[in-house]
XYZ file of C-alpha atoms in Angstrom:
735
model
C 75.772 50.081 116.263
C 76.268 53.540 118.310
C 75.276 54.142 121.791
C 71.764 55.868 120.764
C 70.731 52.977 118.440
C 71.522 54.471 115.334
C 73.993 53.306 112.445
C 77.345 55.118 111.696
C 80.883 55.711 111.212
C 81.884 56.958 114.629
C 80.164 57.088 117.846
C 79.204 60.105 120.098
C 79.209 63.216 119.064
C 80.843 62.746 115.919
C 78.303 60.065 114.624
C 75.284 62.687 115.576
C 77.168 65.139 113.605
C 77.901 62.949 110.741
C 74.090 61.881 111.104
C 72.908 65.641 110.653
C 75.087 66.374 108.130
C 72.555 66.699 105.189
C 69.429 67.967 107.581
C 67.416 69.825 104.837
C 66.745 72.718 107.653
C 70.416 72.960 108.650
C 71.195 76.165 107.133
C 68.433 77.947 108.565
C 68.412 76.492 112.012
C 72.146 77.861 111.722
C 70.962 81.172 110.460
C 68.316 81.443 113.039
C 70.756 80.217 115.743
C 73.595 82.756 115.243
C 71.527 85.575 113.847
C 74.051 87.336 111.776
C 72.264 90.609 111.673
C 72.027 91.037 115.082
C 75.582 89.858 115.272
C 76.186 92.721 112.924
C 74.737 95.056 114.668
C 76.644 94.435 117.643
C 79.913 94.169 115.398
C 78.886 98.055 114.122
C 78.226 99.170 117.814
C 81.601 98.347 118.953
C 83.106 100.469 115.720
C 80.654 103.034 116.027
C 83.447 105.661 116.450
C 84.850 104.154 112.830
C 81.787 104.834 110.873
C 82.394 108.349 109.998
C 85.283 107.223 108.262
C 83.320 105.540 105.515
C 81.435 108.947 104.373
C 84.681 109.914 102.108
C 84.248 105.842 100.877
C 80.638 106.320 100.438
C 81.055 109.758 98.523
C 84.577 108.545 96.345
C 82.244 105.096 95.474
C 79.621 106.997 93.778
C 82.449 109.593 92.083
C 83.931 106.265 90.633
C 80.848 104.845 89.290
C 80.218 108.087 87.407
C 83.458 107.586 85.843
C 82.845 103.594 84.714
C 79.463 104.070 83.933
C 79.671 106.832 81.332
C 76.149 107.419 80.486
C 73.313 109.858 81.541
C 71.135 107.209 82.010
C 73.205 104.788 83.624
C 73.977 107.877 86.012
C 70.396 108.607 86.882
C 70.105 104.953 87.252
C 72.730 104.799 90.030
C 71.397 107.898 92.054
C 68.006 106.354 91.604
C 69.264 102.793 92.855
C 70.993 104.526 95.923
C 68.051 106.655 96.885
C 65.803 103.653 96.482
C 67.827 101.515 99.170
C 68.328 104.589 101.026
C 64.115 104.628 101.510
C 64.262 100.791 101.950
C 66.397 100.926 105.212
C 64.872 103.596 106.158
C 61.278 101.427 106.375
C 62.874 98.750 107.564
C 66.175 99.642 109.320
C 64.726 102.304 112.260
C 66.731 102.653 115.166
C 69.167 100.433 114.292
C 73.163 101.211 114.138
C 72.914 99.112 110.965
C 70.252 100.833 109.297
C 71.860 104.359 109.918
C 75.328 103.451 108.574
C 73.644 102.016 105.618
C 71.613 104.784 104.923
C 74.314 107.362 105.069
C 76.603 105.151 102.657
C 73.921 105.085 100.523
C 73.290 108.836 100.425
C 76.785 109.823 100.398
C 77.133 107.520 97.398
C 74.357 109.237 95.240
C 75.703 112.550 96.657
C 79.259 111.640 95.200
C 77.682 110.578 91.749
C 75.781 113.893 91.441
C 78.263 115.718 92.791
C 81.011 114.838 89.932
C 78.112 115.098 87.391
C 77.531 118.722 88.201
C 81.262 119.214 88.346
C 81.660 117.930 84.773
C 79.035 119.861 83.706
C 80.334 123.250 85.736
C 83.541 122.961 84.109
C 82.260 122.471 80.638
C 83.920 124.559 77.581
C 84.120 124.158 73.930
C 87.099 122.232 72.940
C 88.943 122.435 69.633
C 87.161 120.391 66.540
C 90.270 119.905 64.687
C 93.992 121.198 64.199
C 94.332 124.947 63.567
C 97.188 127.627 62.786
C 95.906 130.812 64.060
C 96.538 134.496 65.115
C 95.576 135.716 68.100
C 95.326 137.581 71.514
C 95.113 136.342 74.776
C 95.781 137.063 78.535
C 98.565 135.051 80.491
C 96.621 132.913 83.278
C 99.566 131.025 84.179
C 103.363 130.271 83.598
C 105.010 126.845 84.335
C 108.448 126.793 83.317
C 109.852 123.487 81.847
C 113.648 123.665 81.864
C 114.046 120.442 81.441
C 112.658 120.283 77.702
C 113.791 123.690 77.164
C 110.546 125.621 77.117
C 107.653 127.115 79.208
C 103.929 126.255 79.626
C 101.789 129.298 79.245
C 97.894 129.239 79.840
C 96.335 131.539 78.193
C 92.616 132.931 78.348
C 91.383 133.301 74.721
C 88.795 136.123 76.209
C 85.835 137.052 73.379
C 87.569 135.233 70.280
C 84.456 132.785 68.726
C 86.911 130.997 67.022
C 88.856 129.307 69.702
C 88.410 127.792 73.174
C 88.109 130.004 76.201
C 91.246 128.730 77.870
C 94.274 127.069 75.747
C 97.898 125.802 76.777
C 100.523 126.412 74.451
C 104.629 125.508 74.822
C 106.901 128.046 74.022
C 110.432 127.161 72.817
C 112.765 128.927 75.478
C 114.727 131.157 73.427
C 111.784 132.619 72.834
C 110.659 132.987 76.481
C 111.076 136.742 77.793
C 110.764 137.912 80.988
C 107.939 139.763 80.154
C 105.640 136.487 79.918
C 104.062 136.931 83.614
C 100.731 136.002 84.721
C 98.546 138.631 84.113
C 100.438 140.248 80.361
C 98.537 140.243 77.634
C 100.056 138.502 74.511
C 99.283 138.162 70.749
C 101.193 135.277 69.306
C 100.641 132.757 66.124
C 100.265 129.205 67.035
C 99.328 125.731 65.851
C 96.661 124.553 67.991
C 94.897 121.126 68.442
C 92.295 119.349 70.619
C 93.627 117.801 74.138
C 94.821 114.414 73.283
C 92.724 111.484 74.008
C 94.372 107.847 75.011
C 96.034 106.264 72.347
C 95.656 102.857 74.141
C 93.108 101.073 76.486
C 94.513 102.161 79.765
C 96.897 104.980 78.810
C 96.915 108.315 80.429
C 93.798 110.553 79.371
C 94.852 113.773 78.936
C 91.548 115.062 77.264
C 89.641 114.018 80.660
C 92.562 115.993 82.896
C 91.906 118.892 80.448
C 88.140 118.722 80.282
C 87.898 119.578 84.339
C 90.805 122.094 83.757
C 88.713 124.095 80.969
C 91.351 123.510 78.497
C 89.807 123.251 75.338
C 93.246 123.061 73.114
C 96.949 122.821 73.608
C 99.683 123.536 71.093
C 103.174 125.048 70.213
C 103.698 128.672 69.570
C 105.266 129.548 66.338
C 107.208 132.871 65.391
C 107.518 135.798 68.066
C 105.049 136.778 70.884
C 104.494 140.525 71.097
C 103.470 142.136 74.841
C 100.199 144.130 74.246
C 99.946 144.666 78.093
C 102.684 143.772 80.389
C 101.647 142.293 83.798
C 100.736 144.253 87.219
C 104.043 143.181 89.213
C 101.421 143.369 92.430
C 99.497 140.366 91.503
C 102.053 138.545 89.611
C 102.580 136.054 92.017
C 104.074 133.512 89.657
C 106.926 136.342 89.116
C 107.864 136.003 92.476
C 108.285 132.027 92.017
C 110.012 132.369 89.140
C 112.560 134.691 90.546
C 112.798 132.113 93.784
C 113.421 129.272 92.017
C 115.700 130.965 89.396
C 117.720 132.212 92.565
C 117.961 128.616 94.473
C 119.273 126.845 90.794
C 121.732 130.202 90.853
C 123.007 128.951 93.957
C 123.144 125.393 93.516
C 124.459 124.025 90.345
C 123.070 120.964 88.496
C 120.613 118.545 90.076
C 120.804 119.722 92.857
C 119.475 122.908 91.988
C 116.606 121.757 89.858
C 115.152 120.197 92.943
C 116.272 122.593 95.642
C 113.843 124.691 93.419
C 111.059 122.156 93.649
C 111.561 121.742 97.198
C 110.932 125.884 97.560
C 108.762 126.556 95.027
C 106.971 123.216 93.494
C 108.693 124.220 90.012
C 109.906 120.804 88.766
C 110.445 121.672 85.266
C 114.357 122.003 85.530
C 114.493 118.475 86.612
C 116.314 116.332 84.140
C 114.322 113.202 82.905
C 116.827 110.763 83.928
C 116.719 112.410 87.585
C 113.119 111.963 87.543
C 113.398 108.451 86.113
C 115.747 107.532 88.910
C 113.669 109.098 91.546
C 110.778 107.027 90.321
C 112.291 103.765 90.150
C 113.892 104.229 93.136
C 109.940 105.360 95.225
C 111.625 108.736 95.937
C 109.247 110.469 93.474
C 106.767 111.380 96.134
C 109.519 114.000 97.657
C 109.493 116.010 94.326
C 105.691 116.456 95.016
C 105.090 119.400 97.212
C 102.447 117.280 99.326
C 102.624 116.535 102.868
C 105.892 115.540 103.699
C 106.983 119.086 102.787
C 103.893 121.049 104.088
C 104.482 118.834 107.279
C 108.067 119.724 107.753
C 107.095 123.615 107.053
C 104.440 123.642 109.882
C 106.501 121.539 112.315
C 109.534 124.019 111.958
C 107.632 127.243 112.192
C 105.333 126.026 115.121
C 108.026 124.965 117.277
C 110.400 127.784 116.139
C 107.801 130.317 117.296
C 106.665 128.373 120.338
C 110.349 128.229 121.464
C 110.935 131.565 120.980
C 108.010 133.153 122.519
C 108.660 130.775 125.650
C 111.851 132.546 126.402
C 109.786 135.816 127.616
C 107.762 134.791 130.905
C 105.571 137.943 130.462
C 104.420 136.371 127.524
C 104.426 132.792 128.632
C 102.132 133.668 131.209
C 99.821 136.042 129.846
C 98.945 134.150 126.481
C 98.783 130.587 125.339
C 101.812 130.274 123.297
C 100.426 126.896 121.434
C 97.693 128.873 120.018
C 99.730 131.662 118.995
C 102.432 129.279 117.490
C 99.572 127.525 115.570
C 98.174 130.817 114.161
C 101.664 131.084 113.087
C 102.366 127.823 111.491
C 98.876 127.972 109.702
C 100.060 131.091 108.053
C 103.318 129.628 106.966
C 100.664 126.601 105.623
C 98.867 129.000 103.526
C 101.883 131.047 102.427
C 104.053 128.104 101.175
C 100.942 126.353 99.376
C 100.385 129.640 97.653
C 104.252 130.298 96.801
C 104.724 126.301 95.495
C 101.488 127.386 92.895
C 98.368 126.001 94.988
C 98.334 122.342 93.313
C 95.069 120.374 94.344
C 97.774 117.669 96.438
C 99.891 121.007 98.049
C 95.889 122.202 99.008
C 94.822 118.809 100.360
C 98.050 118.871 102.498
C 97.759 122.288 103.800
C 94.024 121.631 104.577
C 95.420 118.738 106.741
C 97.946 120.543 108.398
C 95.221 123.462 109.252
C 92.776 120.517 110.890
C 96.155 119.497 112.694
C 96.649 122.657 113.928
C 93.015 123.166 114.797
C 92.744 119.907 116.844
C 96.552 121.125 118.364
C 94.266 124.491 119.949
C 91.066 122.667 121.042
C 93.494 120.096 123.144
C 92.407 117.116 120.725
C 94.582 114.492 119.271
C 95.468 115.850 116.078
C 96.786 112.859 113.875
C 93.587 110.503 113.232
C 91.859 108.581 110.850
C 89.227 111.370 111.111
C 91.116 114.140 110.080
C 92.056 112.181 106.984
C 88.381 111.938 106.491
C 87.476 115.209 106.702
C 90.819 116.510 104.700
C 89.303 113.675 102.220
C 85.901 115.006 102.251
C 86.829 118.347 101.686
C 89.071 117.724 98.406
C 86.185 115.681 96.980
C 83.094 118.043 97.764
C 85.749 120.913 95.873
C 87.456 118.789 93.489
C 85.437 115.398 93.064
C 87.504 114.406 89.473
C 90.571 114.167 91.671
C 89.406 110.627 93.057
C 90.360 109.122 89.852
C 94.336 110.536 89.389
C 97.241 109.295 91.037
C 98.240 112.122 92.990
C 94.777 111.886 95.529
C 95.218 107.988 95.697
C 99.069 107.833 96.626
C 98.451 110.433 99.112
C 95.467 109.426 100.959
C 96.581 105.819 100.592
C 99.861 106.796 102.160
C 98.590 108.834 105.232
C 96.014 105.964 105.610
C 98.215 103.498 106.170
C 100.581 105.100 108.228
C 97.972 105.967 110.966
C 96.324 102.775 110.920
C 99.409 100.871 111.178
C 100.553 103.304 114.428
C 96.897 103.232 115.920
C 97.011 99.436 116.062
C 97.624 98.669 119.756
C 100.730 96.056 119.117
C 102.454 98.370 116.970
C 101.768 101.351 119.799
C 103.024 99.404 122.442
C 106.209 98.171 120.233
C 107.295 101.750 118.964
C 106.319 104.053 121.679
C 109.108 106.210 123.146
C 110.533 104.567 126.640
C 112.836 105.053 129.307
C 116.075 103.013 127.915
C 119.063 102.925 126.439
C 120.292 105.132 123.417
C 121.147 102.708 121.284
C 117.963 100.837 121.717
C 116.122 103.897 121.292
C 117.789 104.598 118.081
C 117.190 100.971 116.889
C 113.569 101.406 118.007
C 113.357 104.603 115.852
C 115.031 102.861 112.719
C 112.801 99.998 113.011
C 109.576 102.065 113.177
C 110.496 103.457 110.071
C 111.361 100.577 108.168
C 107.884 99.260 109.287
C 106.192 102.298 108.497
C 107.955 102.722 104.916
C 107.450 98.862 104.022
C 103.474 99.370 104.712
C 103.095 102.565 102.612
C 105.376 100.542 99.682
C 102.356 97.899 100.051
C 99.968 100.144 99.983
C 100.843 102.306 97.233
C 102.180 99.553 95.227
C 98.760 98.717 93.368
C 98.300 101.926 92.617
C 101.491 102.665 91.306
C 100.880 99.566 89.085
C 97.476 100.385 87.384
C 98.363 104.101 86.852
C 102.106 104.035 85.898
C 102.311 99.671 85.040
C 105.411 99.844 87.696
C 106.573 100.294 90.929
C 109.795 100.025 93.065
C 110.485 97.078 95.063
C 113.176 99.158 97.191
C 111.398 102.137 98.169
C 110.792 100.721 102.276
C 114.731 101.093 102.061
C 115.438 104.037 100.295
C 113.154 106.212 102.099
C 114.376 105.175 105.574
C 117.402 107.765 104.428
C 115.629 109.811 102.063
C 112.828 110.904 104.089
C 114.955 112.156 107.554
C 117.300 113.553 105.201
C 115.105 115.550 103.139
C 112.913 116.516 106.163
C 115.507 117.816 108.849
C 118.341 117.952 106.784
C 117.781 119.423 103.231
C 114.622 121.482 103.994
C 116.055 123.142 107.255
C 119.429 124.250 105.677
C 117.821 125.572 102.184
C 115.431 127.827 104.411
C 118.304 129.049 106.713
C 119.915 129.727 103.193
C 117.104 131.602 102.002
C 117.210 133.728 105.109
C 120.770 134.393 105.183
C 121.045 135.289 101.832
C 119.167 138.779 103.294
C 122.923 139.558 104.497
C 124.636 138.130 102.076
C 125.755 134.825 104.190
C 123.956 132.029 102.649
C 127.171 130.839 100.704
C 128.007 128.403 103.147
C 124.969 126.833 103.943
C 124.056 126.641 100.127
C 126.888 124.474 99.761
C 125.963 121.854 102.639
C 122.320 121.950 100.859
C 123.885 121.239 97.869
C 126.099 118.399 99.437
C 123.131 116.719 100.977
C 120.841 116.930 97.825
C 123.707 115.559 95.864
C 123.482 112.507 98.493
C 119.806 112.160 97.705
C 120.578 111.951 93.948
C 123.245 109.789 94.330
C 120.931 107.404 96.450
C 118.105 107.493 93.816
C 120.287 106.834 91.508
C 121.822 103.794 93.163
C 118.948 101.981 94.126
C 117.222 102.346 90.723
C 119.906 100.478 89.144
C 119.780 97.821 91.385
C 118.777 94.498 89.919
C 115.183 94.031 90.426
C 114.636 97.420 91.119
C 111.221 97.940 89.531
C 108.328 95.451 88.799
C 106.403 95.955 85.992
C 103.038 94.718 85.060
C 100.554 95.463 81.812
C 97.397 97.805 82.039
C 95.545 96.336 85.223
C 91.942 95.245 84.947
C 89.525 97.717 86.614
C 88.067 94.706 88.760
C 91.499 93.776 90.053
C 92.217 97.236 90.999
C 88.706 97.991 93.121
C 88.953 95.013 94.600
C 92.464 95.700 96.339
C 91.627 99.438 96.817
C 88.182 98.491 98.654
C 89.770 95.836 100.641
C 92.633 97.726 101.832
C 90.319 100.234 103.115
C 88.100 97.513 105.128
C 91.466 96.610 106.594
C 92.640 100.236 107.817
C 89.420 101.647 108.806
C 88.017 98.751 111.059
C 89.747 97.821 114.499
C 87.829 94.433 115.481
C 89.054 91.309 113.995
C 86.834 90.970 111.206
C 89.216 93.506 109.292
C 90.871 90.734 108.514
C 88.190 89.213 106.414
C 89.536 92.262 104.197
C 92.282 89.846 103.019
C 89.817 87.747 101.138
C 89.616 90.155 98.280
C 93.086 91.300 98.384
C 94.025 87.871 97.863
C 91.351 87.797 95.064
C 92.622 90.949 93.341
C 96.212 90.027 93.569
C 95.797 86.745 92.046
C 93.891 88.377 88.964
C 96.598 91.409 88.509
C 99.442 88.533 88.826
C 97.772 85.958 86.057
C 96.865 89.297 83.985
C 98.151 88.329 80.628
C 99.629 91.219 78.502
C 98.320 91.449 75.191
C 99.996 90.710 71.871
C 99.658 93.601 70.320
C 99.010 97.181 70.811
C 97.686 99.653 67.919
C 97.491 103.565 68.742
C 94.471 105.332 67.849
C 96.114 107.116 64.959
C 97.193 103.704 63.488
C 100.449 104.994 63.020
C 102.083 103.026 65.543
C 102.022 99.204 66.063
C 104.172 97.352 68.700
C 103.844 93.243 68.912
C 104.955 91.469 72.526
C 106.099 88.379 72.369
C 106.166 85.669 75.220
C 109.967 86.569 76.158
C 108.982 90.043 77.300
C 110.490 92.168 74.072
C 108.809 94.486 72.324
C 108.735 95.293 68.525
C 107.778 98.768 67.029
C 106.320 99.292 63.391
C 107.977 102.682 62.898
C 111.820 102.937 64.165
C 111.172 106.705 64.704
C 108.430 106.984 66.680
C 108.825 109.249 69.209
C 110.210 108.758 73.141
C 106.768 109.303 74.358
C 105.035 107.081 71.763
C 107.300 104.386 72.345
C 107.689 104.693 76.478
C 103.562 104.711 76.741
C 103.387 101.375 74.536
C 106.564 99.932 76.696
C 104.888 100.866 79.926
C 101.161 99.218 79.010
C 102.968 96.188 78.010
C 104.863 95.973 80.843
C 108.331 95.739 79.490
C 111.323 97.216 81.159
C 113.710 97.717 78.355
C 114.165 98.975 75.052
C 111.753 98.201 72.028
C 113.498 96.817 68.940
C 112.681 97.340 65.450
C 110.144 95.025 63.667
C 112.233 94.449 60.327
C 114.409 92.392 62.574
C 112.256 90.130 64.175
C 111.783 86.554 62.698
C 108.926 85.923 60.535
C 108.595 89.617 59.500
C 108.944 90.722 56.362
C 108.885 94.427 56.152
C 109.355 97.113 53.108
C 109.087 100.661 52.756
C 105.481 100.510 52.813
C 104.644 98.031 54.663
C 105.080 94.721 57.259
C 104.184 91.498 56.738
C 104.456 89.557 60.292
C 103.596 85.910 61.163
C 102.609 85.088 64.727
C 101.930 81.765 66.298
C 99.465 81.304 69.253
C 97.950 78.435 70.523
C 98.919 76.204 67.893
C 97.599 78.843 65.046
C 99.340 80.630 63.006
C 98.156 84.605 62.413
C 99.430 87.004 60.012
C 99.244 90.816 60.309
C 99.780 93.300 57.635
C 100.571 96.909 58.725
C 101.128 99.852 56.397
C 103.468 102.577 57.210
C 104.307 104.709 54.690
C 101.517 107.170 52.820
C 103.035 106.564 49.270
C 100.349 104.896 47.303
C 99.492 101.315 46.877
C 97.476 99.793 43.894
C 93.955 98.546 45.043
C 94.485 95.116 43.362
C 97.877 94.536 45.288
C 96.069 96.027 48.679
C 93.081 93.771 48.570
C 95.349 90.681 47.494
C 97.400 91.306 50.439
C 94.349 91.875 52.766
C 92.953 88.434 51.932
C 96.288 86.348 52.995
C 95.997 88.588 56.368
C 94.473 87.683 59.491
C 94.606 91.478 61.085
C 95.338 94.711 58.794
C 96.375 97.914 60.482
C 96.385 101.032 58.928
C 96.590 104.891 59.668
C 95.018 105.571 56.452
C 91.367 104.450 55.157
C 91.426 101.579 53.272
C 88.840 100.532 50.771
C 85.929 98.130 51.018
C 87.862 95.494 48.390
C 90.189 94.962 51.608
C 88.541 92.422 53.357
C 91.003 90.586 56.258
C 89.936 87.403 57.803
C 89.480 89.028 60.970
C 90.130 93.030 61.832
C 90.480 95.353 59.927
C 91.731 98.469 62.129
C 91.959 101.270 59.227
C 91.487 104.872 59.744
C 88.022 104.373 59.755
C 87.599 101.844 62.486
C 90.041 103.452 64.708
C 88.314 106.863 64.621
C 85.530 104.992 66.480
C 86.794 103.159 68.737
C 90.007 104.759 69.353
C 93.725 102.629 69.674
C 93.008 98.735 70.730
C 95.087 95.879 71.994
C 94.798 92.611 70.579
C 95.382 89.305 72.756
C 96.073 86.490 70.296
C 95.595 83.644 73.049
C 92.002 84.476 74.277
C 91.192 85.916 70.719
C 90.011 88.975 72.285
C 90.045 92.682 71.530
C 90.054 95.665 74.073
C 89.612 99.225 73.070
C 90.136 103.020 74.323
C 86.301 103.486 73.783
C 85.404 100.195 75.859
C 87.868 101.507 78.699
C 87.113 104.920 78.959
C 83.388 104.971 78.094
C 82.162 107.875 76.074
C 82.142 110.909 78.359
C 81.780 114.644 77.438
C 85.676 114.760 76.234
C 85.837 111.967 74.436
C 85.444 112.894 70.474
C 85.264 109.295 68.912
C 83.308 109.784 65.787
C 79.790 108.544 65.494
C 77.637 106.928 63.281
C 74.117 105.890 63.101
C 74.687 102.053 62.262
C 77.291 101.841 65.264
C 79.703 100.373 62.510
C 82.563 100.626 64.979
C 81.373 99.106 67.860
C 79.699 95.936 65.346
C 83.373 95.329 64.374
C 85.164 94.534 67.447
C 82.084 92.495 68.529
C 82.190 90.624 64.928
C 86.001 90.204 65.969
C 85.255 89.275 69.261
């Protein structure tokens, strides 16, 4: 008996609490006592300075919804839903911080969906329907040397040729690429053109999407010689100056050092050998090859400090003019010039805009490096290039910058790494620790993005960047700039030698790190839900300042568990039906066609999360292959699956084919199979694959994933449709 006369297992407050465990109105009373809406209002009032940072997030949510919904009816429904929520918030939350924040978020989400919808209509252009070999005239719009592959890419404007799309891209073999192929020249050529390639597998790279927003209607290969009808105007051929500068840098430094030096000077990555590029990717240093924030910041900082210090030597100028404003203006001009010289790609433009915002803040006497600057840059890019949201470049660059600024704005980190009067060794140690911590946070922030887009992420990138970033920023780029200046007087040779040695050290570091055991983590295609959870949770942690930011760890953990537990499919079938990859439980991959190209083989290996080489299917156990087909037996969950795949164009009798189909669960072919071919589960022939694209099959779960289900039916997709929807019915029946 408790003191208050009630029966219980305890006494005092414990017994009273236990007696009230199942009070029928306890939850409602708790809610009334806690007042969650008032608590949320109080939290948002404390975070009022952070609320504008969520505007680009809301805009991005609307853009992402447009890409994932892939239907005009669903796009309209999403916009109407957001507007309805805006009206509801206006009616119920007048004058509150919560209502104002939700109103802006839903409004910008609707604007984002409408913006990318309008952009897709604005860039809409005819796309070639089928491969053709044709003879035509065109004007060169852009020249992209790809010396590592011994070719030059030309983006051509076909003009009024009604049989071709307005803009096409062709590859020219290096031996046929004459110096007269410059921007603005009119040429006559014969080429084999084909429609932009769609993703070969679910989750694979979709070039057709990129080509749509670039206005490219076809890609192809030049056949024969190219005739110059009108040479380029040298006054406007900026690409010619870029090529001359790139060639000059490569002539002063040999091998890989010259190729990377040309990349830093002009953004021309075509001369970088694939082996060196892969080493840079595996070591986490690939961002150094993309002209973005690091390079623009180095140029702007160097020009700003140099102009400021030089002008300060004159007392008359220092007393009459505000030198920081003059230095900032010179740095802004340098940023714009560097952006134009490196090709004015979207990442470089994004970095240039951010640098200009920083310079404007310096002129106004405001704090320059803030999350608001990042948000303003993101808004600028998403308004003018909303399609860049789904690209890895936008995600990687803004994720890195956001993580760095959020880290160094944290009070404890700020107090730990701030400069102070102390011994030189302690100051150096503090700088190295700050650099390592920054690199570690950046690696953690970029890892899910790299795994989603490239199916691989480096583990030692934080350590490699401790050396690579200062080496590039404070040694390589200043030496290269100084060498280019001294070349005007013929005195740059010694500086070029020093620059070549520094670049050689950078390349050696990349190869050393990439060859370490466990340097790269590879995972199969990541679920979109897991990726979205991790990204939104990361933004929640970075953009808030109060303790509730740590609630973002919950979706991070859920997303990470979904990523880690995601099982790789067992069978990979490309959209043309020619290439089939089979993955076993040991992480080994076997290919149906031993002569599949490096691109196809690498793409299947990446999507399967296999870090290694593929094998020939005929060398696998339980595989019987001849010149025409392969018959493979696979055991999953105590069930035996039989796969039949054709691999030649030779005639096969209908009787033999029908008998073989009846004994198989899955039949794959690049030809259209007769109706008499009826396997026990799936018939993935040309007819089905033309409707749903490439597919992956998980035998353990008996699930089929298609490229059509992954991308949706956007304007740039060209999957064949029919009235009955036979492709979708076949896949649903298989599931």
